Each structure stands twice: as C-alpha cells, then as structure tokens.
Coordinates of C-alpha atoms in Angstrom, one line a residue:
X1 CA 81.9 106.3 -39.1
X2 CA 84.4 108.8 -40.5
X3 CA 81.7 110.6 -42.4
X4 CA 79.7 111.2 -39.2
X5 CA 82.8 112.5 -37.4
X6 CA 83.7 114.7 -40.4
X7 CA 80.1 116.1 -40.4
X8 CA 80.3 116.9 -36.7
X9 CA 83.7 118.6 -37.1
X10 CA 82.5 120.7 -40.0
X11 CA 79.5 121.8 -38.0
X12 CA 81.8 122.7 -35.1
X13 CA 84.2 124.6 -37.3
X14 CA 81.3 126.5 -38.9
X15 CA 79.9 127.4 -35.5
X16 CA 83.3 128.7 -34.4
X17 CA 83.6 130.8 -37.6
X18 CA 86.6 128.9 -38.9
X19 CA 85.0 128.1 -42.2
X20 CA 81.8 129.3 -44.0
X21 CA 78.7 127.1 -44.2
X22 CA 78.8 126.8 -48.0
X23 CA 82.5 125.7 -47.8
X24 CA 81.5 123.0 -45.3
X25 CA 78.7 121.9 -47.5
X26 CA 81.1 121.6 -50.5
X27 CA 83.6 119.7 -48.5
X28 CA 81.0 117.2 -47.3
X29 CA 79.6 116.9 -50.9
X30 CA 83.1 116.2 -52.2
X31 CA 83.6 113.4 -49.6
X32 CA 80.3 111.9 -50.6
X33 CA 81.3 111.9 -54.2
X34 CA 84.3 109.6 -53.6
X35 CA 83.9 106.0 -54.4
X36 CA 83.0 104.2 -51.2
X37 CA 85.5 101.6 -49.8
X38 CA 82.5 99.6 -48.6
X39 CA 79.8 98.4 -51.0
X40 CA 77.1 95.9 -50.0
X41 CA 76.7 94.8 -53.6
X42 CA 80.4 94.0 -53.9
X43 CA 80.4 92.1 -50.6
X44 CA 77.4 90.1 -51.8
X45 CA 79.1 89.3 -55.1
X46 CA 82.2 88.1 -53.3
X47 CA 80.1 85.9 -51.0
X48 CA 78.4 84.5 -54.1
X49 CA 81.7 83.7 -55.6
X50 CA 82.9 82.0 -52.4
X51 CA 79.7 79.9 -52.3
X52 CA 80.1 78.8 -56.0
X53 CA 83.7 78.0 -55.3
X54 CA 82.8 76.0 -52.3
X55 CA 80.3 74.1 -54.4
X56 CA 83.2 73.3 -56.9
X57 CA 85.4 72.1 -54.1
X58 CA 82.7 70.0 -52.6
X59 CA 82.1 68.3 -55.9
X60 CA 85.8 67.5 -56.0
X61 CA 85.7 66.1 -52.5
X62 CA 82.6 64.0 -53.4
X63 CA 84.7 62.0 -55.9
X64 CA 82.2 61.9 -58.7
X65 CA 83.1 58.7 -60.3
X66 CA 80.1 58.7 -62.7
X67 CA 81.7 61.5 -64.7
X68 CA 84.6 60.6 -67.0
X69 CA 88.0 61.9 -66.0
X70 CA 88.4 63.9 -69.2
X71 CA 85.0 65.6 -68.7
X72 CA 85.9 66.5 -65.1
X73 CA 89.3 68.0 -66.2
X74 CA 87.7 70.0 -69.1
X75 CA 85.0 71.2 -66.8
X76 CA 87.2 72.5 -64.0
X77 CA 89.6 74.1 -66.5
X78 CA 86.6 75.7 -68.3
X79 CA 85.5 77.2 -65.0
X80 CA 88.9 78.6 -64.3
X81 CA 89.4 80.1 -67.8
X82 CA 85.8 81.3 -68.0
X83 CA 86.0 83.1 -64.7
X84 CA 89.4 84.7 -65.5
X85 CA 88.3 85.8 -69.0
X86 CA 85.0 87.2 -67.6
X87 CA 86.9 89.0 -64.9
X88 CA 89.3 90.5 -67.5
X89 CA 86.5 91.6 -69.8
X90 CA 84.6 93.2 -66.9
X91 CA 87.7 95.1 -65.8
X92 CA 88.1 96.6 -69.3
X93 CA 84.5 97.7 -69.1
X94 CA 84.9 99.3 -65.7
X95 CA 82.8 96.8 -63.8
X96 CA 85.6 96.1 -61.2
X97 CA 83.2 95.0 -58.4
X98 CA 81.7 92.2 -60.6
X99 CA 85.1 91.4 -62.0
X100 CA 86.5 90.8 -58.5
X101 CA 83.8 88.2 -57.9
X102 CA 84.8 86.3 -61.1
X103 CA 88.5 86.5 -60.3
X104 CA 87.9 85.1 -56.8
X105 CA 85.9 82.3 -58.4
X106 CA 88.7 81.5 -60.8
X107 CA 91.3 81.6 -58.1
X108 CA 89.4 79.2 -55.8
X109 CA 88.5 77.0 -58.7
X110 CA 92.2 76.7 -59.4
X111 CA 92.6 75.2 -55.9
X112 CA 89.9 72.7 -56.7
X113 CA 91.6 71.8 -59.9
X114 CA 94.8 71.0 -58.0
X115 CA 92.9 68.7 -55.7
X116 CA 91.0 67.1 -58.7
X117 CA 94.1 66.4 -60.7
X118 CA 95.9 64.9 -57.7
X119 CA 92.8 62.7 -56.9
X120 CA 92.3 61.5 -60.5
X121 CA 95.8 60.6 -61.4
X122 CA 97.1 59.7 -57.9
X123 CA 99.9 62.2 -58.1
X124 CA 102.5 62.1 -55.3
X125 CA 102.7 65.1 -53.0
X126 CA 101.2 66.4 -49.8
X127 CA 98.9 69.3 -48.7
X128 CA 101.8 71.7 -48.2
X129 CA 103.0 71.5 -51.8
X130 CA 99.4 71.7 -53.1
X131 CA 98.8 74.8 -51.0
X132 CA 102.1 76.3 -52.2
X133 CA 101.1 75.9 -55.8
X134 CA 97.7 77.4 -55.1
X135 CA 99.4 80.4 -53.4
X136 CA 101.7 80.9 -56.4
X137 CA 98.7 80.8 -58.8
X138 CA 96.8 83.4 -56.7
X139 CA 99.9 85.6 -56.7
X140 CA 100.2 85.4 -60.5
X141 CA 96.4 86.2 -60.9
X142 CA 96.7 89.1 -58.6
X143 CA 99.6 90.6 -60.6
X144 CA 98.0 89.9 -64.0
X145 CA 94.7 91.5 -63.1
X146 CA 95.9 93.9 -60.5
X147 CA 93.2 92.7 -58.2
X148 CA 92.9 93.6 -54.5
X149 CA 90.3 90.8 -54.0
X150 CA 92.7 88.1 -55.3
X151 CA 95.5 89.7 -53.2
X152 CA 93.3 89.0 -50.1
X153 CA 92.9 85.4 -51.2
X154 CA 96.7 85.1 -51.6
X155 CA 97.1 86.5 -48.1
X156 CA 94.8 83.9 -46.6
X157 CA 96.5 81.2 -48.7
X158 CA 99.8 82.2 -47.2
X159 CA 98.5 81.2 -43.8
X160 CA 97.2 78.0 -45.2
X161 CA 100.6 77.2 -46.6
X162 CA 102.2 77.9 -43.3
X163 CA 99.6 75.9 -41.4
X164 CA 100.0 72.9 -43.7
X165 CA 103.7 72.8 -43.2
X166 CA 103.5 73.6 -39.5
X167 CA 101.1 70.7 -38.7
X168 CA 103.2 68.4 -40.8
X169 CA 106.5 69.6 -39.4
X170 CA 107.4 66.2 -38.0
X171 CA 107.0 64.6 -41.4
X172 CA 108.7 67.3 -43.5
X173 CA 111.5 69.7 -43.1
X174 CA 110.2 72.3 -40.5
X175 CA 113.1 74.6 -41.4
X176 CA 111.2 75.5 -44.6
X177 CA 109.0 77.9 -42.6
X178 CA 111.9 79.8 -41.3
X179 CA 112.5 81.4 -44.7
X180 CA 109.1 80.7 -46.4
X181 CA 106.9 82.7 -44.1
X182 CA 108.8 86.0 -44.3
X183 CA 109.1 85.5 -48.1
X184 CA 105.4 85.1 -48.4
X185 CA 104.8 88.2 -46.2
X186 CA 107.1 90.3 -48.4
X187 CA 105.2 89.0 -51.5
X188 CA 101.9 90.0 -49.9
X189 CA 103.2 93.5 -49.0
X190 CA 104.4 94.0 -52.6
X191 CA 101.1 92.9 -53.9
X192 CA 99.3 95.3 -51.6
X193 CA 101.4 98.2 -52.9
X194 CA 100.8 97.1 -56.5
X195 CA 97.1 96.5 -56.3
X196 CA 96.2 99.2 -53.7
X197 CA 94.5 96.7 -51.4
X198 CA 95.7 98.5 -48.3
X199 CA 93.7 96.5 -45.7
X200 CA 95.3 93.3 -46.9
X201 CA 98.6 94.5 -45.5
X202 CA 97.4 93.4 -42.0
X203 CA 97.5 89.8 -43.2
X204 CA 101.2 90.2 -44.1
X205 CA 102.0 91.7 -40.7
X206 CA 100.1 89.0 -38.9
X207 CA 102.0 86.4 -40.9
X208 CA 105.3 87.9 -39.7
X209 CA 104.0 87.8 -36.1
X210 CA 103.0 84.2 -36.6
X211 CA 106.5 83.5 -38.0
X212 CA 108.1 84.9 -34.8
X213 CA 105.7 82.7 -32.8
X214 CA 106.8 79.7 -34.8
X215 CA 110.5 80.5 -34.2
X216 CA 109.8 80.7 -30.4
X217 CA 107.9 77.4 -30.5
X218 CA 110.9 75.7 -32.2
X219 CA 113.6 77.4 -30.0
X220 CA 111.8 78.0 -26.7
X221 CA 114.6 79.6 -24.7
X222 CA 115.1 83.0 -23.0
X223 CA 117.6 84.0 -25.7
X224 CA 114.9 83.5 -28.4
X225 CA 112.4 85.6 -26.4
X226 CA 115.0 88.3 -25.8
X227 CA 115.9 88.3 -29.5
X228 CA 112.2 88.6 -30.5
X229 CA 111.7 91.5 -28.1
X230 CA 114.8 93.2 -29.3
X231 CA 113.7 92.8 -32.9
X232 CA 110.4 94.3 -32.1
X233 CA 112.0 97.3 -30.3
X234 CA 114.4 98.0 -33.2
X235 CA 111.6 97.7 -35.8
X236 CA 109.3 100.0 -33.7
X237 CA 112.0 102.6 -33.3
X238 CA 112.7 102.6 -37.0
X239 CA 109.0 103.0 -37.7
X240 CA 108.1 105.5 -34.9
X241 CA 111.0 107.8 -34.4
X242 CA 110.9 110.8 -36.9
X243 CA 114.7 110.8 -37.2
X244 CA 114.7 107.2 -38.5
X245 CA 115.6 106.7 -42.2
X246 CA 112.7 104.4 -42.5
X247 CA 110.1 106.6 -40.8
X248 CA 108.8 108.1 -44.0
X249 CA 108.4 104.7 -45.6
X250 CA 106.6 103.4 -42.5
X251 CA 104.3 106.4 -42.4
X252 CA 103.3 105.8 -46.0
X253 CA 101.9 102.4 -44.9
X254 CA 99.8 104.0 -42.2
X255 CA 99.8 103.1 -38.5
X256 CA 100.3 99.4 -39.0
X257 CA 104.1 99.1 -39.1
X258 CA 104.5 100.9 -35.8
X259 CA 101.7 99.0 -34.1
X260 CA 102.7 95.5 -35.2
X261 CA 106.4 96.0 -34.4
X262 CA 105.4 97.4 -31.0
X263 CA 103.1 94.4 -30.5
X264 CA 106.1 92.1 -31.2
X265 CA 108.1 94.0 -28.5
X266 CA 105.4 93.6 -25.9
X267 CA 104.7 90.0 -26.7
X268 CA 108.4 89.2 -26.4
X269 CA 108.6 90.9 -23.0
X270 CA 105.5 89.1 -21.8
X271 CA 106.9 85.8 -22.9
X272 CA 110.0 86.5 -21.0
X273 CA 108.0 86.6 -17.7
X274 CA 107.4 82.9 -18.1
X275 CA 111.1 82.2 -18.6
X276 CA 112.3 83.6 -15.3
X277 CA 111.4 82.2 -11.9
X278 CA 113.5 84.5 -9.7
X279 CA 111.6 87.4 -8.2
X280 CA 114.5 89.8 -8.8
X281 CA 114.6 88.9 -12.5
X282 CA 110.9 89.4 -12.8
X283 CA 111.0 92.8 -11.1
X284 CA 113.8 93.9 -13.4
X285 CA 111.8 92.7 -16.4
X286 CA 108.7 94.4 -15.1
X287 CA 110.6 97.7 -15.0
X288 CA 111.7 97.2 -18.6
X289 CA 108.1 96.4 -19.6
X290 CA 106.8 99.5 -17.9
X291 CA 109.5 101.6 -19.6
X292 CA 108.5 100.1 -23.0
X293 CA 104.8 100.9 -22.3
X294 CA 105.7 104.5 -21.4
X295 CA 108.0 104.8 -24.5
X296 CA 105.2 103.6 -26.8
X297 CA 102.7 106.1 -25.3
X298 CA 105.3 108.9 -25.5
X299 CA 106.5 108.3 -29.1
X300 CA 103.2 107.3 -30.7
X301 CA 100.5 108.2 -28.3
X302 CA 99.4 111.3 -30.2
X303 CA 99.1 109.9 -33.7
X304 CA 98.7 106.2 -33.3
X305 CA 95.7 105.2 -31.2
X306 CA 96.5 101.4 -31.5
X307 CA 100.0 101.8 -30.0
X308 CA 98.6 104.2 -27.3
X309 CA 95.9 101.8 -26.1
X310 CA 98.3 98.8 -26.2
X311 CA 100.7 100.8 -24.1
X312 CA 98.0 101.7 -21.6
X313 CA 96.9 98.0 -21.4
X314 CA 100.5 96.9 -21.0
X315 CA 101.3 99.4 -18.3
X316 CA 98.1 98.5 -16.3
X317 CA 98.6 94.8 -16.6
X318 CA 102.3 95.0 -15.7
X319 CA 101.6 97.2 -12.7
X320 CA 99.0 94.8 -11.4
X321 CA 101.4 91.9 -12.0
X322 CA 104.2 93.6 -10.0
X323 CA 101.7 94.4 -7.2
X324 CA 100.6 90.7 -7.1
X325 CA 104.2 89.5 -7.0
X326 CA 105.3 91.9 -4.2
X327 CA 102.7 93.7 -2.2
X328 CA 100.0 91.1 -2.7
X329 CA 102.2 88.3 -1.2
X330 CA 102.8 90.5 1.9
X331 CA 99.5 92.0 2.9
X332 CA 97.0 89.4 1.7
X333 CA 94.1 89.3 -0.7
X334 CA 92.0 92.1 0.7
X335 CA 95.0 94.4 0.9
X336 CA 96.0 93.5 -2.7
X337 CA 92.6 94.5 -4.0
X338 CA 92.9 97.8 -2.2
X339 CA 96.3 98.5 -3.5
X340 CA 95.2 97.4 -7.0
X341 CA 92.3 99.9 -6.9
X342 CA 94.7 102.6 -5.9
X343 CA 97.1 101.6 -8.7
X344 CA 94.3 101.6 -11.3
X345 CA 93.2 105.0 -10.0
X346 CA 96.8 106.3 -10.5
X347 CA 96.9 104.8 -13.9
X348 CA 93.6 106.5 -14.8
X349 CA 95.0 109.8 -13.6
X350 CA 98.2 109.4 -15.6
X351 CA 96.1 108.5 -18.7
X352 CA 94.0 111.6 -18.3
X353 CA 97.1 113.8 -17.9
X354 CA 98.7 112.3 -21.0
X355 CA 95.5 112.8 -23.0
X356 CA 95.4 116.4 -21.8
X357 CA 99.0 117.0 -22.8
X358 CA 98.4 115.5 -26.3
X359 CA 95.4 117.8 -26.7
X360 CA 97.3 120.8 -25.6
X361 CA 100.2 120.0 -27.9
X362 CA 97.8 119.5 -30.9
X363 CA 96.2 122.9 -30.1
X364 CA 99.6 124.6 -30.0
X365 CA 100.6 123.0 -33.3
X366 CA 97.4 124.2 -35.0
X367 CA 98.0 127.7 -33.7

C-alpha cells in the first residue's frame, strides 16, 4: 500500500520537475531493498508453529493415560528446550524468521507443560495462576531471545490472564486486576521497545482501555465515568499538544498514544450519556462532547488520521443525538429526518472546509 503511494508521489514530483527521474528510480529502489515487514513465508511458519503447539495442547487435554508420567514430562520438556535451542541457534545464523516459529512453539509448549504437570500431579491452583505463570515465562523468553513474535504471544497472554481473573472475580480477589492489568501493559510496552515489535504496542494500549472498562464495571457511577473521561483528556493533551513535556516521547511511539487516549476520552463521554436522565444535563454533556470532537480534529487532524476520523464520527453522532433529543421530539419523525439530512450536509461541508485548511497549511509549510 505504502509502496504504491510512494511510487505515485515520485511520478508526480518527477512530472512537476521537483526531482529528476534517475533520483526517483534510486529512491524507489532503495525502498525495495529494505527488508519487508510482511513475509508470507514468515506468516506460514508462525501458523505452522501454532498448529504444532495446538497439537501439543490437545494431547495434554486428551489425558493420554497409556503413556507413563515420566515419559510425558520428559517429552514436553524436550519439546520446550528443543524449540528454544533451535530458535537460539537460528538467531545466531541470521534465520530470524524460522527462529521466530521455533520460539513461538517453545512458548506455547510451555503453557502445555503447565497444564500437563497440574493434571498429572493434581497440583492445587486455578486458571488465573496458570495463565500468570505462562505470561511470566513468555516475558522471560521474549527478553532472552529479543523476539518480537514472543512479545506478541505475551501480549495475548496478558488478555488471557485478565480474562481468567475477570471471569472468576467472584471466587477470587477481583482487586488484583486493578493493579495487575496496568502492570502487564507496561511490561508489554517495555518489551515492544526492547524487541522492536512496534505493532504489538496496540495490544498494550487495548489492555489499558480494557482495564478502564473493568474499573467502570466494578464502580458503575457517574463519578467513575467522569474520572475516566478526564484521564483520557489529560493523557490526550499530554500526547497531542506540542508544548507538552511528554509530546516527544508520545510521537516516538507513533500515532497510537494520541489515538487511544482520545478514544478513552470519547468513550468516557459517551458512557456519561447513559448516567444522566435530565434533558438539560444531556444537552450540556452534548456540548462538551462536540467540543471534544472539534478539539481532537483541530489538534491532531492534520497528522493523525485515526483521531481525525474518530472526531468526525463523534461530532456527527453527537449532533444527530442532540437533534433526536430536541428537534426530533417536537416536529416528528419526518421532520427529524429532514433536519438530520441538513445536519449531515453541514457536517460534510465542515469536514471539506477542514480538509482544505489542512491541505493549505501543509502547502504553506512546504513552501
């Protein structure tokens, strides 16, 4: 996708005389020489590792009584060590894609070993503690081998840990998740920076959003929703405003910190709509929501497409909601649709005006 856009831009710049055709050819050739972030072979190897790991886990679940316990234990430990050793050797030889498959196999087999040992020796414990040990093992493997693939496995296991404790919250201490989920998110972010698995950072951000949802589910009050919205607003301003001391750090992580913090702000405001029944309170909240949508578009509209489109969607949805709460209840259904059409047309006009302003600002900056 990016290569196609780059090639079109180079042709346009060449036609405009901004760069020479040989320079454009060398730029495109240099981009093609970079190692691709997507490799079909690597994907197939990871899928193969997942399938083999699934086979190991299914063997554990099948409770193979015909095999002696010692043989089972030696077999599963052999798979783990064999996979990790093969992964380490392949890394030293530069075969990182094949090494990632073996490391994934070893990490998933470690989870099978936890289940196997607990099954054979009837060890006390629950799913939450087993998943937590599995997560810790994946984190250690990711650090030792500096593996982005294992970092991704650790990210998914963090959700499994949270889910295991969330579903069993009435049998265990649900307060554990209040500190465990953000700790796991921080660990994943540190692993991402250490291993270079940039795309895995989304799992950490989604885990933090899930953590806030868990907090609201435990303390479902307007105060909680206001706190979540305020937290999102502060986090977004710290990430998006250039004068912020954390702006440079957030920009180094790409567009994700600004988007996810803005998402928390919008979700908090939307949840608040269900907490207030009075029409006056909802109108006041609607004005705040519209202001938040405009602020997101104004602050990040030029450089962060995700925030821009979320701001557009929020502004449109909130405008239609306010129309349904006020005008729609007065003039009836047909009139509401007419007014809604006019509102959407005004929104479209505003979006076009904003896009034009962004384009003009970008042109002036380049000049």
